[in-house]
Short mmCIF file of C-alpha atoms and ligand atoms in Angstrom, two decimals:
data_model
loop_
_atom_site.label_atom_id
_atom_site.label_comp_id
_atom_site.label_asym_id
_atom_site.label_seq_id
_atom_site.Cartn_x
_atom_site.Cartn_y
_atom_site.Cartn_z
CA MET A 18 -16.36 0.70 -5.45
CA GLU A 19 -16.85 -2.04 -6.98
CA GLU A 20 -16.26 -2.15 -11.02
CA THR A 21 -17.45 -4.56 -13.91
CA ASN A 22 -16.74 -4.28 -17.15
CA TYR A 23 -19.33 -5.84 -19.72
CA ASP A 24 -20.34 -5.22 -23.85
CA ILE A 25 -23.57 -4.75 -23.04
CA ILE A 26 -25.77 -3.13 -20.18
CA ILE A 27 -29.71 -3.31 -20.65
CA ILE A 28 -31.04 -1.34 -17.79
CA GLY A 29 -35.25 -2.04 -16.63
CA GLY A 30 -35.95 -6.66 -16.98
CA GLY A 31 -39.66 -6.97 -19.15
CA PRO A 32 -39.87 -8.40 -22.62
CA ALA A 33 -37.81 -6.30 -24.32
CA GLY A 34 -35.00 -6.37 -21.88
CA PHE A 35 -35.10 -9.78 -21.37
CA THR A 36 -34.94 -10.33 -25.48
CA ALA A 37 -32.16 -7.66 -25.60
CA GLY A 38 -30.31 -10.06 -23.20
CA ILE A 39 -31.22 -13.18 -25.12
CA TYR A 40 -29.79 -11.71 -29.09
CA GLY A 41 -26.77 -9.82 -26.18
CA ALA A 42 -25.92 -13.12 -24.93
CA ARG A 43 -25.68 -15.62 -27.10
CA ALA A 44 -24.38 -12.95 -29.83
CA ASN A 45 -21.03 -13.89 -27.14
CA HIS A 46 -21.74 -10.19 -25.86
CA SER A 47 -20.90 -10.45 -22.11
CA THR A 48 -24.21 -9.07 -20.95
CA LEU A 49 -26.12 -7.47 -17.30
CA ILE A 50 -29.41 -7.27 -16.96
CA LEU A 51 -30.06 -4.56 -14.31
CA GLU A 52 -33.96 -5.69 -13.99
CA GLY A 53 -35.01 -3.01 -10.74
CA THR A 54 -37.53 -3.30 -8.57
CA LEU A 55 -39.98 -4.10 -10.51
CA PRO A 56 -38.33 -7.67 -12.44
CA GLY A 57 -40.46 -8.68 -14.78
CA GLY A 58 -41.99 -5.44 -14.84
CA GLN A 59 -45.63 -5.27 -16.52
CA LEU A 60 -46.18 -8.05 -17.56
CA THR A 61 -46.51 -9.60 -14.12
CA THR A 62 -49.46 -6.83 -13.58
CA THR A 63 -51.01 -8.64 -15.51
CA THR A 64 -52.75 -11.87 -16.31
CA GLU A 65 -53.25 -14.26 -18.78
CA VAL A 66 -51.49 -12.95 -21.69
CA GLU A 67 -53.77 -14.28 -24.77
CA ASN A 68 -51.83 -12.06 -27.47
CA PHE A 69 -47.70 -13.35 -27.52
CA PRO A 70 -47.81 -16.05 -30.77
CA GLY A 71 -46.04 -19.60 -29.98
CA PHE A 72 -49.15 -19.56 -26.34
CA PRO A 73 -52.54 -20.56 -28.15
CA LYS A 74 -54.06 -21.31 -25.07
CA GLY A 75 -52.32 -17.94 -23.65
CA ILE A 76 -50.32 -18.24 -20.89
CA ASP A 77 -48.96 -16.67 -17.04
CA GLY A 78 -48.08 -13.18 -17.42
CA ASN A 79 -45.32 -13.28 -14.84
CA GLU A 80 -44.41 -17.17 -16.58
CA LEU A 81 -43.96 -15.09 -19.57
CA VAL A 82 -41.35 -12.80 -18.26
CA SER A 83 -39.88 -15.61 -16.32
CA GLN A 84 -39.39 -18.18 -19.15
CA MET A 85 -37.81 -15.37 -20.46
CA ARG A 86 -35.55 -14.54 -17.66
CA GLU A 87 -34.34 -18.43 -18.23
CA GLN A 88 -34.02 -18.46 -21.56
CA ALA A 89 -31.30 -15.60 -21.18
CA ILE A 90 -29.23 -16.46 -18.34
CA ARG A 91 -28.93 -20.10 -21.01
CA PHE A 92 -26.92 -17.75 -23.23
CA GLY A 93 -25.12 -16.53 -20.50
CA ALA A 94 -26.97 -13.26 -19.44
CA VAL A 95 -26.25 -12.18 -16.62
CA ASP A 96 -29.43 -11.19 -14.59
CA LYS A 97 -29.66 -8.71 -11.59
CA PHE A 98 -32.21 -7.42 -9.29
CA GLU A 99 -31.02 -3.41 -8.52
CA SER A 100 -31.70 -0.49 -9.44
CA VAL A 101 -29.41 1.60 -11.67
CA ASP A 102 -28.71 5.49 -9.63
CA SER A 103 -27.50 6.77 -12.67
CA VAL A 104 -25.89 6.48 -15.94
CA ASP A 105 -23.54 8.73 -17.44
CA MET A 106 -22.90 8.95 -21.60
CA SER A 107 -20.48 11.17 -21.01
CA SER A 108 -17.36 8.52 -21.20
CA TYR A 109 -16.79 5.77 -23.17
CA PRO A 110 -16.49 3.47 -22.07
CA TYR A 111 -19.87 4.49 -20.45
CA LYS A 112 -20.45 3.93 -16.58
CA VAL A 113 -24.43 3.09 -14.68
CA LYS A 114 -23.94 3.22 -11.30
CA SER A 115 -26.25 0.77 -9.36
CA GLY A 116 -26.51 1.81 -5.00
CA GLU A 117 -22.23 1.05 -3.88
CA THR A 118 -21.41 -0.13 -7.78
CA ILE A 119 -19.85 1.13 -10.97
CA TYR A 120 -20.38 -1.00 -14.09
CA SER A 121 -19.00 -0.47 -17.56
CA ALA A 122 -20.43 -0.55 -20.94
CA LYS A 123 -20.02 -0.72 -24.22
CA SER A 124 -23.48 0.20 -24.58
CA VAL A 125 -26.73 1.06 -22.76
CA ILE A 126 -30.31 -0.41 -23.56
CA LEU A 127 -32.99 1.44 -22.06
CA ALA A 128 -35.20 -0.57 -21.52
CA THR A 129 -37.28 0.01 -17.99
CA GLY A 130 -40.92 0.16 -19.56
CA ALA A 131 -43.02 2.30 -18.38
CA SER A 132 -45.25 2.51 -14.76
CA ALA A 133 -48.97 3.44 -13.74
CA ARG A 134 -50.51 6.95 -14.08
CA TYR A 135 -52.18 8.00 -11.41
CA LEU A 136 -55.55 11.26 -11.01
CA GLY A 137 -53.35 13.33 -9.59
CA LEU A 138 -56.28 13.64 -6.42
CA GLU A 139 -54.46 14.55 -3.57
CA SER A 140 -57.50 12.15 -2.29
CA GLU A 141 -56.44 9.39 -3.83
CA ASP A 142 -52.40 9.68 -2.99
CA ARG A 143 -53.76 9.11 0.61
CA LEU A 144 -55.45 6.20 0.04
CA LYS A 145 -52.68 4.73 -2.11
CA GLY A 146 -52.76 1.20 -0.83
CA LYS A 147 -55.50 1.56 1.76
CA GLY A 148 -58.28 0.94 -1.12
CA VAL A 149 -56.57 2.90 -4.20
CA SER A 150 -54.68 0.72 -6.60
CA ALA A 151 -53.19 0.41 -10.37
CA CYS A 152 -52.83 -3.01 -9.82
CA ALA A 153 -55.72 -5.43 -9.38
CA THR A 154 -53.77 -8.14 -10.22
CA CYS A 155 -52.05 -7.29 -6.74
CA ASP A 156 -54.34 -6.29 -5.16
CA GLY A 157 -57.84 -7.98 -6.71
CA PHE A 158 -57.86 -10.01 -3.48
CA PHE A 159 -58.13 -7.50 -1.26
CA PHE A 160 -61.87 -6.73 -2.05
CA LYS A 161 -62.75 -10.09 -2.07
CA ASP A 162 -66.67 -9.43 -2.00
CA LYS A 163 -66.30 -6.83 -2.00
CA VAL A 164 -67.70 -3.43 -4.01
CA VAL A 165 -65.01 -1.69 -6.73
CA ALA A 166 -64.36 0.89 -9.25
CA VAL A 167 -62.15 0.96 -12.16
CA ILE A 168 -60.94 3.87 -14.08
CA GLY A 169 -60.57 3.81 -17.69
CA GLY A 170 -61.86 2.89 -21.23
CA GLY A 171 -58.11 1.46 -22.38
CA ASP A 172 -58.01 -2.72 -22.84
CA SER A 173 -56.07 -2.05 -19.18
CA ALA A 174 -59.21 -1.01 -17.75
CA MET A 175 -61.18 -3.92 -19.46
CA GLU A 176 -58.75 -6.75 -18.11
CA GLU A 177 -59.29 -5.80 -14.77
CA ALA A 178 -63.17 -5.31 -14.12
CA ASN A 179 -63.38 -8.42 -16.11
CA PHE A 180 -60.19 -9.40 -13.28
CA LEU A 181 -61.90 -7.57 -10.31
CA THR A 182 -65.19 -10.12 -10.75
CA LYS A 183 -63.19 -13.18 -10.11
CA PHE A 184 -63.81 -11.54 -5.91
CA ALA A 185 -65.76 -8.41 -5.99
CA SER A 186 -69.27 -8.80 -5.47
CA LYS A 187 -69.55 -5.97 -8.08
CA VAL A 188 -67.34 -4.10 -10.00
CA TYR A 189 -68.57 -0.42 -12.06
CA LEU A 190 -66.46 0.49 -14.67
CA VAL A 191 -65.94 4.36 -15.08
CA HIS A 192 -65.44 5.91 -17.85
CA ARG A 193 -65.06 9.69 -18.85
CA ARG A 194 -66.51 9.03 -22.81
CA ASP A 195 -69.28 6.45 -23.30
CA GLU A 196 -66.72 4.85 -26.54
CA PHE A 197 -64.21 3.35 -25.54
CA LYS A 198 -61.23 2.86 -26.46
CA ALA A 199 -60.85 -0.43 -25.97
CA SER A 200 -60.95 -3.28 -28.27
CA PRO A 201 -64.36 -4.15 -29.54
CA ILE A 202 -64.28 -8.25 -27.95
CA MET A 203 -62.76 -6.53 -24.97
CA VAL A 204 -65.80 -4.10 -24.25
CA ASP A 205 -68.07 -7.31 -25.23
CA ARG A 206 -66.05 -8.95 -21.79
CA VAL A 207 -67.19 -6.63 -20.06
CA LYS A 208 -71.04 -6.41 -20.71
CA ALA A 209 -71.35 -9.45 -21.15
CA ASN A 210 -70.12 -9.92 -18.07
CA PRO A 211 -73.31 -10.06 -15.83
CA LYS A 212 -71.08 -8.08 -12.65
CA ILE A 213 -70.23 -4.55 -14.21
CA GLU A 214 -71.75 -2.08 -14.71
CA LEU A 215 -70.75 0.96 -16.39
CA VAL A 216 -70.96 4.22 -15.63
CA LEU A 217 -70.35 6.80 -18.68
CA ASN A 218 -69.73 10.29 -18.60
CA SER A 219 -67.76 10.63 -15.34
CA GLY A 220 -65.02 12.04 -14.80
CA VAL A 221 -63.25 10.93 -11.15
CA ASP A 222 -63.87 14.38 -8.72
CA GLU A 223 -61.95 12.86 -5.77
CA VAL A 224 -61.82 9.25 -3.57
CA LEU A 225 -64.16 9.90 -0.05
CA GLY A 226 -62.71 7.94 2.96
CA GLU A 227 -60.12 9.46 5.61
CA ASN A 228 -58.44 5.44 6.42
CA LYS A 229 -59.31 3.36 3.96
CA VAL A 230 -61.67 4.08 0.95
CA GLU A 231 -65.57 4.74 1.07
CA GLY A 232 -66.75 5.85 -2.60
CA LEU A 233 -66.11 7.95 -5.26
CA VAL A 234 -67.52 11.77 -6.44
CA LEU A 235 -67.83 11.58 -9.76
CA LYS A 236 -68.77 14.81 -11.89
CA ASN A 237 -70.08 14.21 -15.10
CA THR A 238 -68.33 15.24 -17.96
CA ILE A 239 -71.26 16.28 -20.82
CA THR A 240 -73.53 17.83 -17.57
CA GLY A 241 -71.06 18.79 -15.07
CA GLU A 242 -73.76 17.08 -12.80
CA LEU A 243 -72.02 15.76 -9.03
CA SER A 244 -72.68 12.38 -7.68
CA GLU A 245 -71.38 10.26 -5.25
CA LEU A 246 -70.59 6.19 -5.98
CA SER A 247 -69.95 4.32 -2.77
CA CYS A 248 -67.34 2.18 -3.21
CA ASP A 249 -64.39 -0.66 -0.88
CA GLY A 250 -62.15 -0.16 -3.89
CA VAL A 251 -60.67 2.46 -6.94
CA PHE A 252 -58.75 0.99 -9.24
CA LEU A 253 -56.80 3.14 -12.07
CA ALA A 254 -56.29 1.32 -14.91
CA ILE A 255 -56.19 4.76 -17.33
CA GLY A 256 -52.42 4.39 -18.98
CA HIS A 257 -49.15 4.31 -18.47
CA GLN A 258 -45.71 7.54 -18.50
CA PRO A 259 -42.81 6.13 -19.41
CA ASN A 260 -40.43 5.77 -17.14
CA VAL A 261 -36.95 7.98 -18.53
CA ASP A 262 -36.06 9.56 -15.76
CA LEU A 263 -32.48 8.28 -16.00
CA VAL A 264 -31.76 10.04 -19.28
CA LYS A 265 -34.48 13.03 -18.70
CA ASP A 266 -31.50 15.20 -18.40
CA ILE A 267 -29.24 13.44 -21.90
CA ALA A 268 -31.38 12.05 -24.23
CA GLN A 269 -34.27 13.51 -26.37
CA ILE A 270 -37.06 13.36 -24.55
CA ASP A 271 -40.50 13.57 -27.20
CA GLU A 272 -44.02 15.92 -26.48
CA ARG A 273 -45.50 12.93 -24.00
CA GLY A 274 -42.66 11.88 -22.48
CA TYR A 275 -41.52 9.03 -24.48
CA LEU A 276 -37.00 8.39 -25.05
CA LYS A 277 -36.97 9.79 -28.71
CA VAL A 278 -35.60 6.91 -31.55
CA ILE A 279 -34.02 7.23 -34.96
CA PRO A 280 -37.40 6.32 -36.14
CA GLY A 281 -36.53 2.68 -37.90
CA THR A 282 -34.40 2.24 -34.93
CA SER A 283 -33.44 1.34 -31.48
CA LYS A 284 -31.05 4.15 -31.37
CA THR A 285 -30.81 8.18 -29.01
CA ASN A 286 -29.08 11.19 -30.30
CA VAL A 287 -26.75 9.33 -27.12
CA GLU A 288 -23.51 7.07 -28.71
CA GLY A 289 -24.80 4.62 -27.13
CA LEU A 290 -28.08 4.32 -26.01
CA PHE A 291 -30.44 2.48 -26.90
CA ALA A 292 -33.90 1.87 -26.79
CA ALA A 293 -36.29 -0.86 -26.54
CA GLY A 294 -39.28 -1.15 -24.65
CA ASP A 295 -42.21 0.82 -23.67
CA VAL A 296 -40.35 3.76 -22.37
CA ALA A 297 -39.73 4.65 -26.91
CA ASP A 298 -43.33 3.79 -27.58
CA PRO A 299 -46.14 5.47 -27.52
CA THR A 300 -48.04 3.70 -29.90
CA TYR A 301 -47.94 0.17 -29.73
CA ARG A 302 -46.68 -0.73 -26.20
CA GLN A 303 -47.89 -4.43 -26.47
CA ALA A 304 -45.76 -7.44 -24.63
CA ILE A 305 -44.01 -8.38 -28.63
CA THR A 306 -43.66 -5.07 -30.17
CA ALA A 307 -41.55 -4.65 -27.06
CA ALA A 308 -39.73 -8.34 -27.05
CA GLY A 309 -39.30 -7.27 -31.12
CA SER A 310 -37.73 -3.55 -30.17
CA GLY A 311 -35.76 -5.75 -27.62
CA CYS A 312 -34.09 -7.63 -30.74
CA LYS A 313 -33.76 -4.77 -32.44
CA ALA A 314 -31.84 -3.12 -29.42
CA ALA A 315 -29.42 -5.07 -29.52
CA LEU A 316 -28.72 -5.74 -32.83
CA ASP A 317 -28.00 -2.09 -32.43
CA ALA A 318 -25.87 -1.67 -29.39
CA GLN A 319 -23.45 -5.08 -30.90
CA ARG A 320 -23.01 -3.23 -34.82
CA PHE A 321 -22.06 0.22 -32.29
CA ILE A 322 -19.50 -2.18 -30.20
CA GLU A 323 -17.73 -4.22 -33.77
CA HIS A 324 -18.07 -0.92 -35.57
CA LYS A 325 -16.30 1.39 -32.70
CA GLU A 326 -13.20 -1.53 -32.27
CA SER A 327 -13.42 -1.65 -35.62
CA LEU A 328 -12.14 2.55 -35.28
CA GLU A 329 -10.00 1.01 -32.52
CA ASP A 330 -8.09 -1.85 -35.20
P1 LIG B 9 -54.87 3.57 -23.02
O1 LIG B 9 -53.71 5.36 -22.95
O2 LIG B 9 -55.28 2.44 -24.02
O3 LIG B 9 -56.47 3.86 -22.18
C1 LIG B 9 -55.95 4.27 -21.21
C2 LIG B 9 -58.21 4.62 -21.12
O4 LIG B 9 -57.52 5.70 -19.43
C3 LIG B 9 -58.54 5.85 -21.14
O5 LIG B 9 -59.94 4.92 -21.79
C4 LIG B 9 -58.64 7.34 -21.04
O6 LIG B 9 -59.68 7.65 -22.01
C5 LIG B 9 -58.05 6.98 -19.85
N1 LIG B 9 -57.73 7.97 -19.19
C6 LIG B 9 -56.52 9.10 -20.08
N2 LIG B 9 -56.52 9.94 -18.53
C7 LIG B 9 -57.64 9.78 -17.55
C8 LIG B 9 -57.67 11.08 -16.54
N3 LIG B 9 -57.11 11.84 -16.93
N4 LIG B 9 -58.81 10.39 -16.39
C9 LIG B 9 -60.04 9.53 -16.35
N5 LIG B 9 -59.26 9.20 -17.84
C10 LIG B 9 -58.66 8.11 -18.64
O7 LIG B 9 -53.80 2.21 -21.81
P2 LIG B 9 -53.62 0.96 -21.33
O8 LIG B 9 -53.21 0.94 -20.56
O9 LIG B 9 -55.19 1.08 -21.31
O10 LIG B 9 -53.61 0.37 -22.65
C11 LIG B 9 -52.04 0.09 -23.09
C12 LIG B 9 -51.86 -0.58 -24.23
O11 LIG B 9 -51.82 -1.65 -23.27
C13 LIG B 9 -52.89 -0.65 -25.08
O12 LIG B 9 -52.36 -0.04 -26.51
C14 LIG B 9 -53.95 -1.28 -24.86
O13 LIG B 9 -54.11 -2.35 -25.98
C15 LIG B 9 -52.60 -2.50 -24.68
N6 LIG B 9 -53.60 -3.70 -23.31
C16 LIG B 9 -53.90 -5.03 -24.38
C17 LIG B 9 -54.16 -6.06 -23.52
C18 LIG B 9 -54.81 -6.39 -23.93
O14 LIG B 9 -54.84 -7.37 -25.44
N7 LIG B 9 -54.97 -7.93 -23.17
C19 LIG B 9 -53.95 -5.27 -22.03
C20 LIG B 9 -54.27 -4.14 -21.45
C21 LIG B 9 -53.25 -3.06 -22.44
P3 LIG B 9 -60.13 8.41 -22.86
O15 LIG B 9 -60.61 7.62 -23.87
O16 LIG B 9 -60.88 9.42 -22.63
O17 LIG B 9 -59.01 8.66 -23.39
#
């Protein structure tokens, strides 16, 4: 087994991971970013990012993360598209295992983000990739002149519904309440789009179809009445769950499943393990807040390493 030593190992390559990479490498710490299997993180599944400061005309999500990656590499960060199998924080330097390689680190920053949530229906699971998707940017193209339903009432649902009207002939926005969690500006855009029809107070009971999506069985959340909605595709936009699997047995996780940090810092309860981005953020979950927390994590990691080394002197 090969073993390579780094000062800082960052797991995850979204705005949090890359910002940590920029700060770590620029401070002359040997820094490794392991991006995993979804390089770039959630921003690569979004379309236009309109609220990241510095881009008054908006910027494509993929473009934004690739610029962040380039910036981290420019300062000397090593970036690899490798998935991490395990993290061992029981002895110093810590160990991060990826396939046949074990990397050792003086500090570890977990920036693994969050993954799309699904409803948990058997029919939904069976039809994943056959009309059921959680990424309009990835799969919208397949629904040219088709009818699709978007499930959810947050900003993601609004964004996906609008985006899908570029392809689909009609988009139903199915939401379990009649009020939206989404920001008013996003809701207004949806309401102004003639291709979108709101289906409110409706939950999804079943996804219909054998080998491809043919429709939905909806349940009125007030009356309990069942109805069918014919459609060719279903896009889930019901939020995300934090990716804490790598550390769930060693670090404290809160009741909502997020990695716990000491308030105001990126420090977890495990010495040398820091958190950045959505994995530890149940509240804001924005690209800019993820980037900010990546900066904090890198600064905390640097101070930790310096303190550790001062004790060794
Ligand atoms: P949210 O948590 O904001 O919204 C999730 C939505 O899904 C809610 O409307 C919720 O309903 C609904 N939902 C959750 N579980 C279920 C379920 N089991 N069945 C049916 N419906 C369900 O997640 P988003 O992904 O929309 O947004 C996450 C964050 O990212 C937010 O902070 C958002 O502002 C941000 N974002 C910003 C964008 C932008 O500004 N361009 C674009 C996309 C996201 P209910 O309302 O009833 O709880």
